[in-house]
Coordinates of C-alpha atoms in Angstrom, one line a residue:
Chain A
M1390 CA 48.2 -34.4 -96.4
T1391 CA 49.0 -35.5 -92.9
A1392 CA 47.2 -33.6 -90.0
H1393 CA 44.0 -31.9 -91.0
I1394 CA 42.2 -29.6 -88.7
D1395 CA 38.4 -29.2 -88.9
Y1396 CA 38.1 -25.6 -87.8
S1397 CA 34.3 -25.9 -87.4
Q1398 CA 35.0 -28.4 -84.6
C1399 CA 38.2 -26.9 -83.2
T1400 CA 37.7 -25.2 -79.8
G1401 CA 41.1 -23.6 -79.8
C1402 CA 42.2 -25.5 -76.6
K1403 CA 45.8 -25.6 -77.8
K1404 CA 46.2 -29.3 -77.0
C1405 CA 47.5 -30.3 -80.4
Y1406 CA 50.0 -27.4 -80.4
E1407 CA 51.1 -28.5 -77.0
V1408 CA 51.6 -32.2 -77.8
C1409 CA 53.0 -32.3 -81.3
P1410 CA 56.6 -33.5 -80.7
L1411 CA 58.0 -32.2 -83.9
D1412 CA 56.5 -28.7 -83.6
V1413 CA 54.6 -29.3 -86.9
I1414 CA 51.6 -27.5 -85.5
A1415 CA 52.0 -23.8 -84.9
W1416 CA 49.6 -21.4 -83.1
D1417 CA 47.8 -18.5 -84.9
E1418 CA 47.5 -15.9 -82.2
E1419 CA 45.1 -13.7 -84.1
K1420 CA 42.6 -16.4 -84.8
G1421 CA 43.3 -18.3 -81.6
K1422 CA 43.5 -21.6 -83.6
P1423 CA 46.2 -24.1 -84.5
V1424 CA 47.8 -24.2 -87.9
V1425 CA 49.6 -27.2 -89.6
A1426 CA 52.6 -25.1 -90.4
Y1427 CA 55.1 -27.8 -91.4
P1428 CA 53.1 -30.7 -92.9
D1429 CA 56.2 -32.2 -94.5
E1430 CA 57.7 -32.8 -91.1
C1431 CA 54.8 -34.7 -89.7
Q1432 CA 55.9 -38.2 -88.8
L1433 CA 52.3 -39.6 -88.7
C1434 CA 52.5 -40.4 -85.0
F1435 CA 48.7 -39.6 -84.7
I1436 CA 49.2 -38.1 -81.2
C1437 CA 47.3 -34.9 -82.2
E1438 CA 44.4 -36.9 -83.4
V1439 CA 44.4 -39.2 -80.4
K1440 CA 44.7 -36.3 -77.9
C1441 CA 42.3 -33.8 -79.5
P1442 CA 39.3 -33.5 -77.0
A1443 CA 37.0 -32.2 -79.7
A1444 CA 37.9 -34.8 -82.3
A1445 CA 38.7 -32.0 -84.7
I1446 CA 41.9 -33.4 -86.1
K1447 CA 42.2 -36.2 -88.6
V1448 CA 45.6 -37.5 -89.7
K1449 CA 45.3 -38.6 -93.3
V1450 CA 47.9 -41.1 -94.4
P1451 CA 49.1 -40.3 -97.8
I1452 CA 49.3 -43.2 -100.3
I1453 CA 52.1 -45.4 -99.2
F1454 CA 53.0 -48.4 -101.2
W1455 CA 55.9 -49.4 -99.1
Chain B
M1134 CA 72.2 -15.6 -72.9
K1135 CA 70.4 -16.5 -69.7
Y1136 CA 72.2 -18.5 -67.0
V1137 CA 70.5 -21.2 -64.9
E1138 CA 72.3 -23.2 -62.2
T1139 CA 71.5 -26.7 -61.2
E1140 CA 73.3 -29.7 -59.9
V1141 CA 72.2 -32.6 -62.1
L1142 CA 71.2 -31.7 -65.7
I1143 CA 69.4 -34.4 -67.6
I1144 CA 69.1 -34.0 -71.3
G1145 CA 66.1 -35.7 -72.7
G1146 CA 62.8 -36.6 -71.0
G1147 CA 62.0 -40.0 -72.6
A1148 CA 62.1 -43.3 -70.9
A1149 CA 65.8 -43.1 -69.9
G1150 CA 65.8 -39.4 -69.0
S1151 CA 62.7 -39.7 -66.9
M1152 CA 64.0 -42.7 -65.0
A1153 CA 67.5 -41.1 -64.6
A1154 CA 65.8 -38.0 -63.1
I1155 CA 63.7 -40.1 -60.7
R1156 CA 66.7 -42.0 -59.4
A1157 CA 68.9 -39.0 -59.2
S1158 CA 66.3 -37.3 -57.0
D1159 CA 66.8 -39.9 -54.4
F1160 CA 70.2 -38.3 -53.8
N1161 CA 70.0 -34.8 -55.0
K1162 CA 66.9 -32.7 -55.3
N1163 CA 68.5 -30.0 -57.5
I1164 CA 67.7 -31.4 -61.0
I1165 CA 66.6 -30.0 -64.3
V1166 CA 65.4 -32.2 -67.2
L1167 CA 65.6 -30.6 -70.7
E1168 CA 63.1 -32.0 -73.2
K1169 CA 63.0 -31.0 -76.9
A1170 CA 59.3 -31.9 -77.3
V1171 CA 57.1 -32.1 -74.2
L1172 CA 57.1 -34.8 -71.5
E1173 CA 53.7 -36.1 -72.5
S1174 CA 54.6 -36.9 -76.1
G1175 CA 58.4 -36.9 -75.9
G1176 CA 60.6 -40.0 -76.5
A1177 CA 59.5 -43.3 -77.9
L1178 CA 57.1 -44.0 -75.1
G1179 CA 55.5 -40.6 -75.6
I1180 CA 54.2 -41.6 -79.0
G1181 CA 53.5 -45.1 -78.0
H1182 CA 56.4 -47.2 -79.4
Y1183 CA 57.2 -50.7 -78.2
T1184 CA 55.2 -50.8 -75.1
G1185 CA 53.1 -53.9 -75.3
E1186 CA 55.3 -55.9 -73.0
L1187 CA 58.2 -55.7 -70.6
N1188 CA 61.1 -58.1 -70.9
P1189 CA 63.2 -59.8 -69.7
M1190 CA 61.3 -61.1 -66.7
T1191 CA 64.1 -62.9 -65.0
N1192 CA 64.1 -64.4 -61.5
V1193 CA 60.3 -64.7 -61.4
P1194 CA 58.3 -68.0 -61.2
G1195 CA 58.6 -69.7 -64.5
G1196 CA 61.2 -67.2 -65.8
P1197 CA 64.9 -67.7 -66.4
T1198 CA 67.6 -66.9 -63.9
T1199 CA 70.0 -64.1 -64.7
E1200 CA 72.6 -66.6 -65.8
Q1201 CA 70.1 -68.4 -68.1
F1202 CA 69.0 -65.1 -69.6
V1203 CA 72.5 -64.0 -70.4
E1204 CA 73.3 -67.5 -71.7
G1205 CA 70.3 -67.4 -73.9
Y1206 CA 71.3 -64.0 -75.2
L1207 CA 74.8 -65.1 -75.9
S1208 CA 73.6 -68.2 -77.8
S1209 CA 71.3 -66.0 -80.0
S1210 CA 72.5 -64.0 -83.0
S1211 CA 73.4 -61.1 -80.8
G1212 CA 75.9 -63.0 -78.7
W1213 CA 77.7 -64.2 -81.8
S1214 CA 78.5 -60.7 -83.0
G1215 CA 81.5 -60.6 -80.7
I1216 CA 81.0 -57.0 -79.8
E1217 CA 78.6 -57.5 -76.9
R1218 CA 79.4 -56.8 -73.3
P1219 CA 77.7 -59.6 -71.5
M1220 CA 77.8 -57.8 -68.2
D1221 CA 75.4 -55.2 -69.6
K1222 CA 72.8 -58.0 -70.0
Y1223 CA 73.7 -59.5 -66.6
I1224 CA 73.0 -56.2 -65.0
I1225 CA 69.6 -56.0 -66.8
G1226 CA 68.8 -59.5 -65.7
E1227 CA 69.6 -58.8 -62.1
E1228 CA 68.1 -55.3 -61.8
F1229 CA 65.1 -55.0 -64.2
L1230 CA 62.6 -56.7 -61.9
N1231 CA 63.0 -54.0 -59.3
I1232 CA 62.1 -51.4 -62.0
V1233 CA 59.0 -53.4 -63.0
K1234 CA 57.9 -53.4 -59.4
L1235 CA 58.4 -49.7 -59.2
L1236 CA 56.5 -49.1 -62.5
E1237 CA 53.6 -51.1 -61.0
E1238 CA 53.8 -48.9 -57.9
W1239 CA 53.6 -45.8 -60.0
G1240 CA 50.4 -47.1 -61.7
L1241 CA 51.4 -49.3 -64.6
E1242 CA 48.9 -52.2 -65.2
I1243 CA 50.8 -55.4 -65.5
E1244 CA 49.2 -58.7 -66.3
K1245 CA 49.2 -61.2 -63.5
D1246 CA 48.5 -65.0 -63.5
E1247 CA 46.0 -66.7 -61.2
N1248 CA 48.5 -66.8 -58.4
G1249 CA 49.1 -63.1 -58.5
N1250 CA 52.5 -63.4 -60.0
Y1251 CA 53.6 -61.5 -63.1
A1252 CA 52.4 -63.4 -66.2
N1253 CA 55.3 -64.9 -68.0
Y1254 CA 55.3 -65.6 -71.7
W1255 CA 58.2 -67.5 -73.1
E1256 CA 59.3 -66.7 -76.6
N1257 CA 60.9 -69.8 -77.9
F1258 CA 61.9 -69.8 -81.6
I1259 CA 63.7 -73.0 -82.3
G1260 CA 64.2 -74.4 -78.9
E1261 CA 66.6 -71.7 -77.9
R1262 CA 66.2 -70.1 -74.6
M1263 CA 65.0 -66.6 -75.1
E1264 CA 63.9 -63.7 -73.0
S1265 CA 60.6 -63.8 -71.3
G1266 CA 58.3 -61.0 -70.9
V1267 CA 55.1 -59.7 -69.3
P1268 CA 52.3 -58.0 -71.1
V1269 CA 51.6 -54.5 -69.8
K1270 CA 49.2 -51.7 -70.5
G1271 CA 52.1 -49.8 -72.2
G1272 CA 50.1 -46.8 -73.4
T1273 CA 50.1 -45.6 -69.9
M1274 CA 53.8 -46.1 -69.2
K1275 CA 54.8 -42.5 -69.9
K1276 CA 52.0 -41.3 -67.8
C1277 CA 53.3 -43.3 -64.8
L1278 CA 56.8 -41.9 -65.2
I1279 CA 55.4 -38.3 -65.5
G1280 CA 53.3 -38.9 -62.4
E1281 CA 56.4 -39.9 -60.5
L1282 CA 58.4 -36.9 -61.8
R1283 CA 55.7 -34.6 -60.7
R1284 CA 55.3 -36.2 -57.3
R1285 CA 59.0 -35.6 -56.8
N1286 CA 58.8 -32.0 -57.9
I1287 CA 61.5 -32.5 -60.5
R1288 CA 61.9 -29.4 -62.7
I1289 CA 61.2 -30.1 -66.3
V1290 CA 62.1 -27.6 -69.0
E1291 CA 60.0 -28.5 -72.1
R1292 CA 60.5 -27.4 -75.8
T1293 CA 64.1 -26.9 -75.1
M1294 CA 66.8 -28.6 -77.2
A1295 CA 70.3 -28.9 -75.8
I1296 CA 72.6 -27.8 -78.5
D1297 CA 76.1 -28.2 -77.1
L1298 CA 77.8 -29.3 -73.9
L1299 CA 79.7 -26.9 -71.7
T1300 CA 83.1 -28.4 -70.8
K1301 CA 86.2 -27.6 -68.8
E1302 CA 89.0 -29.7 -70.1
N1303 CA 87.7 -33.2 -70.0
K1304 CA 84.8 -32.4 -67.6
A1305 CA 81.2 -31.7 -68.4
I1306 CA 79.9 -28.6 -66.6
G1307 CA 76.6 -28.0 -68.2
A1308 CA 74.9 -27.5 -71.6
V1309 CA 73.4 -24.7 -73.7
G1310 CA 69.7 -25.1 -74.5
M1311 CA 67.7 -23.5 -77.2
N1312 CA 63.9 -22.9 -76.9
V1313 CA 62.1 -24.5 -79.8
R1314 CA 59.4 -21.9 -79.9
N1315 CA 61.4 -18.7 -79.6
G1316 CA 65.0 -19.6 -80.2
E1317 CA 66.2 -18.2 -76.9
L1318 CA 69.5 -19.6 -75.6
T1319 CA 70.0 -20.5 -71.9
A1320 CA 73.3 -21.8 -70.4
Y1321 CA 72.5 -24.5 -67.8
K1322 CA 75.4 -24.9 -65.4
A1323 CA 75.6 -28.2 -63.7
K1324 CA 77.8 -30.4 -61.6
A1325 CA 76.9 -33.6 -63.6
V1326 CA 75.1 -34.2 -66.9
V1327 CA 73.2 -37.2 -68.0
M1328 CA 72.7 -37.6 -71.8
C1329 CA 69.5 -39.3 -72.8
T1330 CA 68.6 -38.1 -76.2
G1331 CA 67.6 -41.5 -77.7
S1332 CA 68.6 -43.2 -80.9
S1333 CA 69.9 -41.3 -84.0
S1334 CA 67.1 -42.2 -86.4
R1335 CA 67.1 -39.2 -88.8
T1336 CA 70.0 -40.7 -90.7
Y1337 CA 68.5 -42.3 -93.7
I1338 CA 65.6 -41.6 -96.0
V1339 CA 63.4 -44.4 -94.9
R1340 CA 60.5 -43.5 -97.1
P1341 CA 61.3 -42.5 -100.6
G1342 CA 59.8 -39.2 -101.6
R1343 CA 59.5 -35.8 -100.0
K1344 CA 58.2 -36.9 -96.6
W1345 CA 61.5 -37.5 -95.0
F1346 CA 60.2 -37.5 -91.5
W1347 CA 58.5 -40.8 -92.0
M1348 CA 60.5 -43.3 -90.2
R1349 CA 60.2 -46.0 -87.7
D1350 CA 61.6 -44.3 -84.6
M1351 CA 60.6 -41.1 -82.8
G1352 CA 61.0 -38.2 -85.2
T1353 CA 62.7 -35.9 -82.8
N1354 CA 65.7 -38.3 -82.5
S1355 CA 68.3 -36.6 -84.6
G1356 CA 71.3 -37.9 -82.7
D1357 CA 71.7 -34.8 -80.6
G1358 CA 73.5 -36.5 -77.8
R1359 CA 75.9 -38.2 -80.2
G1360 CA 76.7 -34.9 -81.9
M1361 CA 77.2 -33.0 -78.6
C1362 CA 79.3 -35.8 -77.1
Y1363 CA 81.5 -36.1 -80.2
R1364 CA 82.1 -32.3 -80.5
A1365 CA 83.0 -32.2 -76.8
G1366 CA 85.6 -34.9 -77.3
V1367 CA 83.9 -37.9 -75.7
E1368 CA 85.0 -41.4 -76.9
M1369 CA 82.3 -42.8 -79.2
T1370 CA 81.9 -46.5 -80.1
N1371 CA 80.0 -48.9 -82.3
M1372 CA 79.1 -46.2 -84.7
E1373 CA 79.6 -48.4 -87.8
L1374 CA 76.8 -50.8 -86.7
M1375 CA 73.5 -50.2 -88.3
R1376 CA 70.0 -51.2 -87.6
T1377 CA 67.4 -52.1 -90.1
D1378 CA 63.9 -53.2 -89.6
H1379 CA 61.2 -54.6 -91.8
M1380 CA 58.8 -51.8 -92.6
I1381 CA 55.2 -52.3 -93.6
G1382 CA 53.5 -49.2 -94.8
N1383 CA 54.9 -46.5 -92.8
T1384 CA 56.1 -48.1 -89.7
M1385 CA 57.9 -51.1 -88.3
G1386 CA 56.2 -54.2 -89.6
R1387 CA 55.6 -57.0 -87.2
F1388 CA 55.4 -60.6 -88.0
W1389 CA 53.3 -61.3 -84.9
G1390 CA 50.7 -63.9 -85.6
G1391 CA 51.7 -64.2 -89.2
K1392 CA 54.5 -65.7 -91.3
C1393 CA 57.5 -64.1 -92.8
V1394 CA 57.8 -65.4 -96.3
N1395 CA 59.8 -64.6 -99.5
Y1396 CA 58.1 -64.1 -102.8
K1397 CA 57.8 -67.8 -103.4
G1398 CA 55.9 -68.1 -100.2
E1399 CA 58.7 -69.9 -98.5
E1400 CA 59.5 -69.3 -94.8
F1401 CA 63.2 -68.9 -94.5
L1402 CA 63.9 -67.5 -91.1
V1403 CA 64.2 -70.8 -89.2
E1404 CA 67.2 -71.7 -91.3
T1405 CA 68.7 -68.4 -90.5
Y1406 CA 68.3 -68.7 -86.8
K1407 CA 70.2 -72.0 -87.0
K1408 CA 73.1 -70.1 -88.5
R1409 CA 72.6 -67.6 -85.7
W1410 CA 72.3 -64.8 -88.2
S1411 CA 70.1 -61.9 -87.2
R1412 CA 66.6 -61.8 -88.6
L1413 CA 67.3 -58.4 -90.1
W1414 CA 70.4 -59.6 -91.8
A1415 CA 68.5 -62.6 -93.0
L1416 CA 65.8 -60.5 -94.7
H1417 CA 68.4 -58.4 -96.4
L1418 CA 70.3 -61.6 -97.6
E1419 CA 67.1 -63.1 -98.9
I1420 CA 66.5 -60.1 -101.1
L1421 CA 70.2 -60.2 -102.3
K1422 CA 69.7 -63.8 -103.2
G1423 CA 66.9 -62.8 -105.6
N1424 CA 64.1 -64.1 -103.4
G1425 CA 62.6 -60.7 -102.6
P1426 CA 60.3 -59.1 -101.9
I1427 CA 59.6 -60.3 -98.3
Y1428 CA 56.0 -60.4 -97.1
W1429 CA 54.2 -60.6 -93.9
D1430 CA 51.6 -63.2 -94.5
A1431 CA 48.7 -63.3 -92.1
T1432 CA 46.2 -64.8 -94.5
G1433 CA 46.1 -68.1 -92.5
L1434 CA 45.1 -66.4 -89.3
T1435 CA 41.7 -67.1 -87.8
D1436 CA 39.6 -64.2 -86.8
E1437 CA 40.4 -64.9 -83.1
E1438 CA 44.1 -64.9 -83.8
M1439 CA 43.8 -61.7 -85.8
D1440 CA 41.9 -60.0 -83.0
K1441 CA 44.6 -61.1 -80.6
R1442 CA 47.2 -59.6 -82.9
N1443 CA 45.3 -56.4 -83.2
Y1444 CA 44.9 -56.2 -79.5
Y1445 CA 48.6 -56.6 -79.1
A1446 CA 49.2 -53.7 -81.5
S1447 CA 46.1 -51.8 -80.5
V1448 CA 45.7 -48.1 -80.6
E1449 CA 46.1 -47.8 -76.9
K1450 CA 49.5 -49.6 -77.0
N1451 CA 50.9 -48.3 -80.2
Y1452 CA 50.0 -45.1 -81.9
P1453 CA 52.3 -45.8 -84.8
D1454 CA 50.4 -49.0 -85.7
I1455 CA 47.5 -46.8 -86.5
S1456 CA 49.3 -45.8 -89.6
I1457 CA 49.7 -49.4 -90.8
Y1458 CA 46.0 -50.0 -90.4
E1459 CA 45.1 -46.6 -91.8
S1460 CA 47.3 -46.9 -94.9
Q1461 CA 46.0 -50.5 -95.5
R1462 CA 42.4 -49.4 -94.9
Q1463 CA 42.7 -46.5 -97.2
R1464 CA 44.2 -48.7 -99.9
G1465 CA 41.5 -51.2 -99.4
L1466 CA 43.8 -53.9 -98.2
D1467 CA 42.9 -56.6 -95.7
P1468 CA 45.7 -58.6 -94.1
R1469 CA 43.3 -61.5 -93.8
T1470 CA 43.2 -61.8 -97.5
Q1471 CA 46.3 -60.2 -98.8
R1472 CA 49.9 -60.4 -97.7
A1473 CA 51.7 -57.2 -97.0
E1474 CA 55.2 -56.4 -98.2
A1475 CA 57.8 -55.8 -95.5
I1476 CA 61.0 -54.0 -96.6
P1477 CA 64.2 -54.2 -94.6
Q1478 CA 65.1 -50.5 -94.3
P1479 CA 67.9 -48.8 -92.4
I1480 CA 66.3 -47.2 -89.5
G1481 CA 69.3 -45.7 -87.7
L1482 CA 72.4 -46.2 -85.7
L1483 CA 72.6 -47.1 -82.1
G1484 CA 76.3 -46.7 -81.3
G1485 CA 77.2 -43.8 -79.1
A1486 CA 79.3 -42.7 -76.2
D1487 CA 81.4 -45.6 -74.8
F1488 CA 80.0 -46.2 -71.4
K1489 CA 80.9 -47.8 -68.1
Y1490 CA 78.6 -49.9 -65.9
N1491 CA 77.5 -46.9 -64.0
G1492 CA 76.6 -45.1 -67.2
G1493 CA 79.7 -42.9 -67.0
T1494 CA 81.5 -41.9 -70.2
S1495 CA 85.1 -41.1 -71.0
M1496 CA 84.3 -37.5 -69.8
E1497 CA 84.2 -36.7 -66.2
G1498 CA 80.8 -35.7 -64.9
L1499 CA 79.1 -36.9 -68.1
Y1500 CA 76.8 -39.9 -68.0
A1501 CA 74.6 -41.4 -70.6
A1502 CA 71.6 -43.8 -70.8
G1503 CA 69.0 -45.3 -73.0
D1504 CA 69.2 -45.6 -76.8
E1505 CA 71.9 -42.9 -76.5
I1506 CA 74.4 -45.7 -75.6
W1507 CA 73.6 -48.9 -77.2
Q1508 CA 70.8 -49.9 -74.8
D1509 CA 68.6 -51.2 -77.5
S1510 CA 65.7 -52.1 -75.2
L1511 CA 63.4 -50.5 -72.8
S1512 CA 64.7 -52.7 -70.0
G1513 CA 68.2 -51.6 -70.8
A1514 CA 67.2 -47.9 -70.9
F1515 CA 65.5 -48.1 -67.6
V1516 CA 68.2 -50.1 -65.8
F1517 CA 71.1 -48.0 -67.1
A1518 CA 69.2 -44.8 -66.6
W1519 CA 68.7 -45.9 -63.0
R1520 CA 72.4 -46.4 -62.6
A1521 CA 73.4 -43.3 -64.5
G1522 CA 71.0 -41.2 -62.5
E1523 CA 72.4 -42.5 -59.3
A1524 CA 76.0 -42.2 -60.3
A1525 CA 75.5 -38.6 -61.6
A1526 CA 73.7 -37.5 -58.5
K1527 CA 76.4 -39.1 -56.3
Y1528 CA 79.0 -37.4 -58.4
S1529 CA 77.2 -34.0 -58.1
L1530 CA 77.3 -34.2 -54.3
Q1531 CA 81.1 -34.2 -54.3
A1532 CA 81.7 -31.9 -57.2
E1533 CA 81.9 -28.1 -57.3
L1534 CA 80.0 -25.9 -59.7
E1535 CA 82.6 -24.7 -62.2
P1536 CA 82.6 -21.3 -63.7
V1537 CA 81.8 -21.4 -67.4
D1538 CA 84.2 -20.2 -70.0
E1539 CA 82.7 -17.1 -71.6
E1540 CA 84.6 -17.7 -74.8
Q1541 CA 83.1 -21.1 -75.1
I1542 CA 79.6 -19.8 -74.5
K1543 CA 80.2 -17.2 -77.2
A1544 CA 81.4 -19.6 -79.7
I1545 CA 78.4 -21.9 -79.2
E1546 CA 76.1 -18.9 -79.5
E1547 CA 77.7 -17.7 -82.6
K1548 CA 77.5 -21.1 -84.3
A1549 CA 73.9 -21.7 -83.2
L1550 CA 72.5 -18.3 -84.2
A1551 CA 74.5 -17.9 -87.4
P1552 CA 71.6 -19.1 -89.6
T1553 CA 69.4 -16.3 -88.3
R1554 CA 72.0 -13.6 -89.1
R1555 CA 72.1 -14.3 -92.8
K1556 CA 69.7 -12.7 -95.2
E1557 CA 69.5 -15.8 -97.4
G1558 CA 70.9 -19.2 -97.7
Y1559 CA 70.1 -22.9 -97.7
S1560 CA 67.2 -24.3 -95.7
P1561 CA 68.2 -26.7 -92.9
Q1562 CA 65.5 -29.1 -94.0
D1563 CA 67.0 -29.2 -97.5
L1564 CA 70.4 -29.9 -96.0
E1565 CA 69.0 -32.7 -93.8
E1566 CA 67.4 -34.3 -96.8
K1567 CA 70.7 -34.2 -98.7
V1568 CA 72.7 -35.6 -95.9
R1569 CA 70.2 -38.4 -95.5
A1570 CA 70.2 -39.0 -99.3
V1571 CA 74.0 -39.4 -99.2
M1572 CA 73.7 -41.9 -96.3
T1573 CA 71.0 -43.8 -98.1
R1574 CA 73.0 -44.1 -101.3
Y1575 CA 76.6 -44.5 -100.0
A1576 CA 76.3 -46.0 -96.6
N1577 CA 73.2 -48.2 -96.8
V1578 CA 73.0 -51.8 -95.6
T1579 CA 75.7 -53.0 -98.0
K1580 CA 78.9 -51.0 -98.0
T1581 CA 82.2 -50.8 -99.9
E1582 CA 85.3 -48.7 -99.5
G1583 CA 84.7 -46.8 -102.7
M1584 CA 81.2 -45.9 -101.9
L1585 CA 82.1 -44.8 -98.3
L1586 CA 84.9 -42.6 -99.5
Q1587 CA 82.6 -41.0 -102.0
G1588 CA 80.0 -40.5 -99.4
L1589 CA 82.5 -38.8 -97.1
E1590 CA 83.6 -36.5 -99.9
L1591 CA 80.0 -35.4 -100.3
I1592 CA 79.5 -34.8 -96.6
K1593 CA 82.7 -32.7 -96.7
E1594 CA 81.3 -30.7 -99.6
L1595 CA 77.9 -30.3 -97.8
R1596 CA 79.7 -29.0 -94.7
E1597 CA 81.7 -26.5 -96.6
R1598 CA 79.2 -25.3 -99.2
V1599 CA 75.9 -25.7 -97.4
L1600 CA 76.2 -26.0 -93.6
L1601 CA 78.1 -22.7 -93.4
K1602 CA 75.4 -21.0 -95.4
L1603 CA 72.3 -22.1 -93.7
Y1604 CA 69.4 -19.6 -93.4
A1605 CA 66.7 -20.0 -90.7
K1606 CA 63.8 -17.7 -91.0
N1607 CA 62.3 -18.5 -87.6
P1608 CA 63.0 -20.4 -84.4
H1609 CA 61.5 -23.6 -85.8
E1610 CA 64.0 -23.7 -88.6
L1611 CA 66.8 -22.7 -86.3
I1612 CA 66.1 -25.9 -84.3
R1613 CA 66.2 -27.9 -87.6
A1614 CA 69.6 -26.2 -88.3
A1615 CA 70.9 -27.3 -84.8
E1616 CA 69.7 -30.8 -85.5
V1617 CA 71.2 -31.1 -88.9
R1618 CA 74.7 -30.4 -87.4
N1619 CA 74.2 -33.5 -85.2
I1620 CA 72.8 -35.5 -88.1
M1621 CA 76.0 -34.7 -90.1
D1622 CA 78.3 -35.6 -87.3
V1623 CA 76.5 -38.9 -86.9
A1624 CA 76.6 -39.6 -90.6
E1625 CA 80.3 -38.9 -90.8
M1626 CA 81.1 -41.0 -87.7
H1627 CA 79.1 -43.8 -89.2
M1628 CA 80.9 -43.7 -92.5
R1629 CA 84.4 -43.3 -91.0
A1630 CA 83.8 -46.2 -88.6
A1631 CA 82.4 -48.4 -91.4
L1632 CA 85.5 -47.7 -93.5
F1633 CA 87.7 -48.5 -90.5
R1634 CA 86.2 -51.9 -89.7
T1635 CA 87.5 -53.9 -92.6
S1636 CA 85.3 -56.9 -91.7
S1637 CA 81.6 -57.7 -91.6
V1638 CA 79.5 -58.4 -88.6
P1639 CA 76.6 -60.6 -89.8
Y1640 CA 75.2 -61.3 -86.4
G1641 CA 73.2 -59.3 -83.8
R1642 CA 70.4 -56.9 -83.9
H1643 CA 72.8 -54.4 -85.4
F1644 CA 75.2 -55.4 -88.1
H1645 CA 77.8 -54.2 -90.5
H1646 CA 78.1 -55.5 -94.0
R1647 CA 81.2 -54.7 -96.2
L1648 CA 80.8 -56.3 -99.6
D1649 CA 84.6 -56.0 -100.0
Y1650 CA 85.1 -57.8 -96.6
P1651 CA 82.1 -60.1 -96.5
E1652 CA 83.2 -62.4 -93.6
Q1653 CA 83.7 -61.7 -90.0
H1654 CA 87.5 -61.6 -89.8
P1655 CA 88.9 -63.2 -86.6
A1656 CA 91.2 -60.2 -86.1
W1657 CA 88.1 -58.1 -85.6
Y1658 CA 86.4 -60.4 -83.2
R1659 CA 85.7 -58.7 -79.9
Q1660 CA 87.1 -55.4 -81.4
R1661 CA 85.2 -52.2 -81.0
V1662 CA 85.8 -49.2 -83.2
L1663 CA 86.3 -46.0 -81.2
I1664 CA 86.0 -42.5 -82.4
K1665 CA 87.3 -39.3 -80.7
R1666 CA 87.5 -35.8 -81.9
V1667 CA 91.1 -34.6 -82.1
N1668 CA 91.9 -31.1 -83.6
D1669 CA 88.6 -30.9 -85.5
G1670 CA 89.1 -34.3 -87.1
M1671 CA 88.0 -37.8 -86.3
K1672 CA 90.6 -40.1 -84.8
L1673 CA 89.7 -43.8 -85.1
F1674 CA 91.1 -46.7 -83.1
R1675 CA 90.1 -50.0 -81.8
R1676 CA 89.6 -51.5 -78.3
M1677 CA 89.0 -55.0 -77.1
T1678 CA 85.7 -55.6 -75.5
S1679 CA 85.0 -58.1 -72.7
E1680 CA 85.0 -61.9 -73.1
Q1681 CA 81.9 -63.3 -74.7
R1682 CA 80.8 -65.5 -71.8
V1683 CA 78.3 -65.3 -68.9
P1684 CA 79.8 -63.2 -66.2
T1685 CA 80.2 -64.8 -62.8
R1686 CA 78.3 -63.7 -59.7
E1687 CA 81.6 -62.4 -58.2
E1688 CA 82.2 -60.2 -61.2
Y1689 CA 78.7 -58.8 -60.9
E1690 CA 79.1 -58.2 -57.1
A1691 CA 82.2 -56.2 -57.8
I1692 CA 80.3 -53.7 -59.9
K1693 CA 76.9 -54.0 -58.3
E1694 CA 77.2 -50.9 -56.1
V1695 CA 76.8 -47.8 -58.3
K1696 CA 79.7 -45.4 -57.6
P1697 CA 80.0 -41.9 -59.0

């Protein structure tokens, strides 16, 4: 759940890695792509989705009843 | 450990930290700002919180005078809490307009009326005079601040968390920072320090379940400044007061454009306002009375009203609101046809270092601003950051750079890096979840002596059995370990202060409810609880706060000039 990266769209520009305030998104040097390393620490602020220039990230809100 | 020298060190690059840095640079160019995240997305503004309007708009056409604004504030629930310092509000009333003008200069779009004056919307609940505000394009507010920081060439060190203050006796002489990405430690030596780390929000488990980062405020706000200040021996105040908010879905619910009703569909808030209870307290009581749950009912809204409401909470203005819409959309809910439950949840604590009108604390050379110190508003954050930045910079011009105590640096380093030196142990995230679980069970909205004592026992046990055995397998976890120390200090301060105040405070945006002392006892009126670290323990005492009346012009003139 939380941030999902569509790697077929991702250009590896590092924007999400740069903006995630909680350092949830790590950088995979080998692949040159971001990784959602700590999904449990995502606060659902949507900033990665909003700032991604390739629209490759979707933040999926888990089921929340309250 | 690397050493870096500067003159003014600002800890935190949110609304307050940015503004403090901008103002400080008018007097001293040698500034460093430490930001745990990055400027762009750091702080509440960075992720788009609370930015649809600026208030109060005092001393503008149609708006209240400063006196009227403070009078309105004092006759609202906040004023009746008896713990306010009306001069804080007077200062905001007098000085915020200048900040609004500057923000506009720096590129913020502010709504104007047909005469070219700032638009002025009056919020008037039951005929009480309330603050006025002006709608702004808040999504760009952080951008404006960053632009100004860059124009002034202010040095920003991103992804760096300050972990402890450097002190010499009762004087702040810098701080140690840890890089979030590689765990490297740097000692920043400074002549003056301004603490701007925001609210301490990671204190309760707001959302049940594993996702303990879901909360209303900025997720990076782990009470770092409060932890650092406490450990350095700074006098802390108001730590027993808690803040709740009504949560819908994942974020703060807003009753904008809709009604707040109980399960019978009754509106109950008007009655509450007449008693001058705070709204948050009222929601809590309504549930205690057996009338829960509480709903946000927007079913009566016309499409036009709904559009207006959505505009107000639009993507551009508030990223967090996306999660309300998304969660409702994904569940197939439509606020036009279904009411949404709003739960009063503890969202954190706002007490902090006891501060003077220039942002100074009980420690020489240490200043604080923003949510760090009870400035529970953007206007308060900006105005007091302006003052703190100015005072700190002026102080730095007359102070000497002190040599740091190597023993102190070594002790900080040992403590900070200990979790990387173990081969195994508890994870910092697990400890954080446990501390917050203890707070949620033993120090929630309604408190009693027994529950608080039990909670403190558990915190003590967690300190001894878990905190000393933390294991961090990478820099990311090392940061979480540094944060959890602060979260534990904040939790303990909150419980001890709540135990100490044997009286309830049912008023204000922040309140305190002791089931065993349900009334506001006259002996506690105008009394603040102070906490100071003495020999590794918490010493608690009380101090009288100022008279609960509108300050006079003369009293303001006496403190108007910002001195170091």
